[in-house]
Amino acid sequence: MDRALDAIVRRAKTIDRRHDIPYLAGYSRNGKIIYIDRHMPETMRYGGRDINTDRYLILHEEVEKTLIDQLGLHYLHAHQIASRPSRRRCAPPASAGTTTTGSCRNMSSTSATSG
């Protein structure tokens, strides 16, 4: 999973963290820019380790945009599919050194304060 995630993150052309973004992240119409809320920390300290949160936001946005553009899915369906990995693991996979409940709780508290 980490190699696939790394490949998707490398695909992202431009990451823009200069704006207030509803729901933490989004993308430009052409998909070349991924927007991440300026208040969202790039890393999250959990269990003594720094977890790169950007990777998982970029993964979600890239998958969502691809499903819309390539398969013609409606936004809601694409969003639900793109959200599956984060719902299953609540962001970082086990290899990132987190537990499901802890990373869910931390991401939820971050998103509640970042708008």
mmCIF file of C-alpha atoms in Angstrom:
data_model
loop_
_atom_site.group_PDB
_atom_site.id
_atom_site.type_symbol
_atom_site.label_atom_id
_atom_site.label_comp_id
_atom_site.label_asym_id
_atom_site.label_seq_id
_atom_site.Cartn_x
_atom_site.Cartn_y
_atom_site.Cartn_z
ATOM 1 C CA MET A 1 0.000 0.000 0.000
ATOM 2 C CA ASP A 2 2.796 2.449 0.809
ATOM 3 C CA ARG A 3 4.344 2.198 -2.674
ATOM 4 C CA ALA A 4 0.970 2.736 -4.333
ATOM 5 C CA LEU A 5 0.273 5.690 -2.059
ATOM 6 C CA ASP A 6 3.694 7.173 -2.816
ATOM 7 C CA ALA A 7 3.024 6.866 -6.570
ATOM 8 C CA ILE A 8 -0.331 8.654 -6.269
ATOM 9 C CA VAL A 9 1.184 11.442 -4.163
ATOM 10 C CA ARG A 10 3.964 11.922 -6.742
ATOM 11 C CA ARG A 11 1.275 12.323 -9.432
ATOM 12 C CA ALA A 12 -0.132 15.406 -7.733
ATOM 13 C CA LYS A 13 1.203 18.339 -9.740
ATOM 14 C CA THR A 14 0.724 21.182 -7.268
ATOM 15 C CA ILE A 15 -0.274 21.250 -3.600
ATOM 16 C CA ASP A 16 -1.709 24.596 -2.478
ATOM 17 C CA ARG A 17 -1.936 25.238 1.290
ATOM 18 C CA ARG A 18 -2.622 28.982 1.169
ATOM 19 C CA HIS A 19 -6.415 29.001 1.513
ATOM 20 C CA ASP A 20 -9.253 28.120 3.863
ATOM 21 C CA ILE A 21 -10.731 24.955 2.352
ATOM 22 C CA PRO A 22 -14.078 23.536 3.493
ATOM 23 C CA TYR A 23 -13.785 19.881 4.555
ATOM 24 C CA LEU A 24 -9.958 20.111 4.679
ATOM 25 C CA ALA A 25 -9.113 19.446 1.030
ATOM 26 C CA GLY A 26 -10.270 19.725 -2.568
ATOM 27 C CA TYR A 27 -9.014 19.961 -6.134
ATOM 28 C CA SER A 28 -9.131 22.325 -9.090
ATOM 29 C CA ARG A 29 -11.558 21.636 -11.933
ATOM 30 C CA ASN A 30 -8.788 20.217 -14.098
ATOM 31 C CA GLY A 31 -7.346 18.237 -11.164
ATOM 32 C CA LYS A 32 -3.866 19.706 -11.468
ATOM 33 C CA ILE A 33 -4.000 21.466 -8.100
ATOM 34 C CA ILE A 34 -4.838 19.796 -4.793
ATOM 35 C CA TYR A 35 -5.911 22.305 -2.160
ATOM 36 C CA ILE A 36 -5.326 21.519 1.516
ATOM 37 C CA ASP A 37 -6.623 23.869 4.202
ATOM 38 C CA ARG A 38 -3.943 26.239 5.469
ATOM 39 C CA HIS A 39 -4.756 25.316 9.079
ATOM 40 C CA MET A 40 -4.357 21.566 8.547
ATOM 41 C CA PRO A 41 -0.975 20.464 9.899
ATOM 42 C CA GLU A 42 1.199 18.600 7.407
ATOM 43 C CA THR A 43 2.021 16.055 10.076
ATOM 44 C CA MET A 44 0.258 14.712 13.126
ATOM 45 C CA ARG A 45 2.142 13.439 16.171
ATOM 46 C CA TYR A 46 0.721 10.131 17.308
ATOM 47 C CA GLY A 47 2.251 7.337 19.356
ATOM 48 C CA GLY A 48 5.619 9.078 19.366
ATOM 49 C CA ARG A 49 5.733 9.274 15.554
ATOM 50 C CA ASP A 50 5.047 12.011 13.049
ATOM 51 C CA ILE A 51 2.404 10.925 10.524
ATOM 52 C CA ASN A 52 2.258 12.772 7.191
ATOM 53 C CA THR A 53 -1.432 13.666 6.889
ATOM 54 C CA ASP A 54 -1.029 15.270 3.461
ATOM 55 C CA ARG A 55 -0.434 11.866 1.859
ATOM 56 C CA TYR A 56 -3.884 10.641 2.851
ATOM 57 C CA LEU A 57 -5.705 13.822 1.875
ATOM 58 C CA ILE A 58 -3.976 13.763 -1.523
ATOM 59 C CA LEU A 59 -4.904 10.083 -1.958
ATOM 60 C CA HIS A 60 -8.557 10.852 -1.293
ATOM 61 C CA GLU A 61 -8.676 13.815 -3.678
ATOM 62 C CA GLU A 62 -6.804 12.020 -6.476
ATOM 63 C CA VAL A 63 -9.018 8.919 -6.272
ATOM 64 C CA GLU A 64 -12.190 11.000 -6.134
ATOM 65 C CA LYS A 65 -11.235 13.153 -9.144
ATOM 66 C CA THR A 66 -10.146 10.115 -11.166
ATOM 67 C CA LEU A 67 -13.430 8.296 -10.523
ATOM 68 C CA ILE A 68 -15.393 11.339 -11.655
ATOM 69 C CA ASP A 69 -13.304 12.008 -14.769
ATOM 70 C CA GLN A 70 -12.529 8.478 -15.928
ATOM 71 C CA LEU A 71 -15.646 6.559 -14.905
ATOM 72 C CA GLY A 72 -18.189 9.347 -15.005
ATOM 73 C CA LEU A 73 -19.307 8.787 -11.423
ATOM 74 C CA HIS A 74 -21.285 11.467 -9.631
ATOM 75 C CA TYR A 75 -19.418 13.322 -6.884
ATOM 76 C CA LEU A 76 -21.257 11.599 -4.018
ATOM 77 C CA HIS A 77 -20.453 8.103 -5.275
ATOM 78 C CA ALA A 78 -16.831 9.007 -6.029
ATOM 79 C CA HIS A 79 -16.483 10.574 -2.582
ATOM 80 C CA GLN A 80 -17.894 7.492 -0.860
ATOM 81 C CA ILE A 81 -15.470 5.216 -2.696
ATOM 82 C CA ALA A 82 -12.506 7.536 -2.076
ATOM 83 C CA SER A 83 -13.422 7.662 1.613
ATOM 84 C CA ARG A 84 -13.368 3.887 2.052
ATOM 85 C CA PRO A 85 -9.649 3.579 2.880
ATOM 86 C CA SER A 86 -9.895 6.303 5.508
ATOM 87 C CA ARG A 87 -13.063 4.822 7.001
ATOM 88 C CA ARG A 88 -11.511 1.392 7.101
ATOM 89 C CA ARG A 89 -8.269 2.571 8.623
ATOM 90 C CA CYS A 90 -9.103 6.172 9.501
ATOM 91 C CA ALA A 91 -6.156 7.490 7.493
ATOM 92 C CA PRO A 92 -2.705 6.046 8.206
ATOM 93 C CA PRO A 93 -2.293 2.330 7.577
ATOM 94 C CA ALA A 94 -0.863 0.086 10.286
ATOM 95 C CA SER A 95 2.586 0.512 8.735
ATOM 96 C CA ALA A 96 2.415 4.194 9.714
ATOM 97 C CA GLY A 97 2.430 3.103 13.351
ATOM 98 C CA THR A 98 -1.064 4.147 14.423
ATOM 99 C CA THR A 99 -4.168 2.437 15.668
ATOM 100 C CA THR A 100 -7.545 2.925 14.009
ATOM 101 C CA THR A 101 -9.350 4.651 16.856
ATOM 102 C CA GLY A 102 -6.495 6.989 17.700
ATOM 103 C CA SER A 103 -5.963 8.264 14.191
ATOM 104 C CA CYS A 104 -9.742 8.662 13.662
ATOM 105 C CA ARG A 105 -10.026 10.700 16.827
ATOM 106 C CA ASN A 106 -7.045 12.892 15.940
ATOM 107 C CA MET A 107 -8.188 13.591 12.380
ATOM 108 C CA SER A 108 -11.706 14.376 13.613
ATOM 109 C CA SER A 109 -10.481 16.873 16.168
ATOM 110 C CA THR A 110 -8.201 18.489 13.597
ATOM 111 C CA SER A 111 -10.964 18.832 11.002
ATOM 112 C CA ALA A 112 -13.340 20.333 13.540
ATOM 113 C CA THR A 113 -10.905 23.165 14.271
ATOM 114 C CA SER A 114 -9.471 23.802 10.839
ATOM 115 C CA GLY A 115 -12.355 25.662 9.207
#
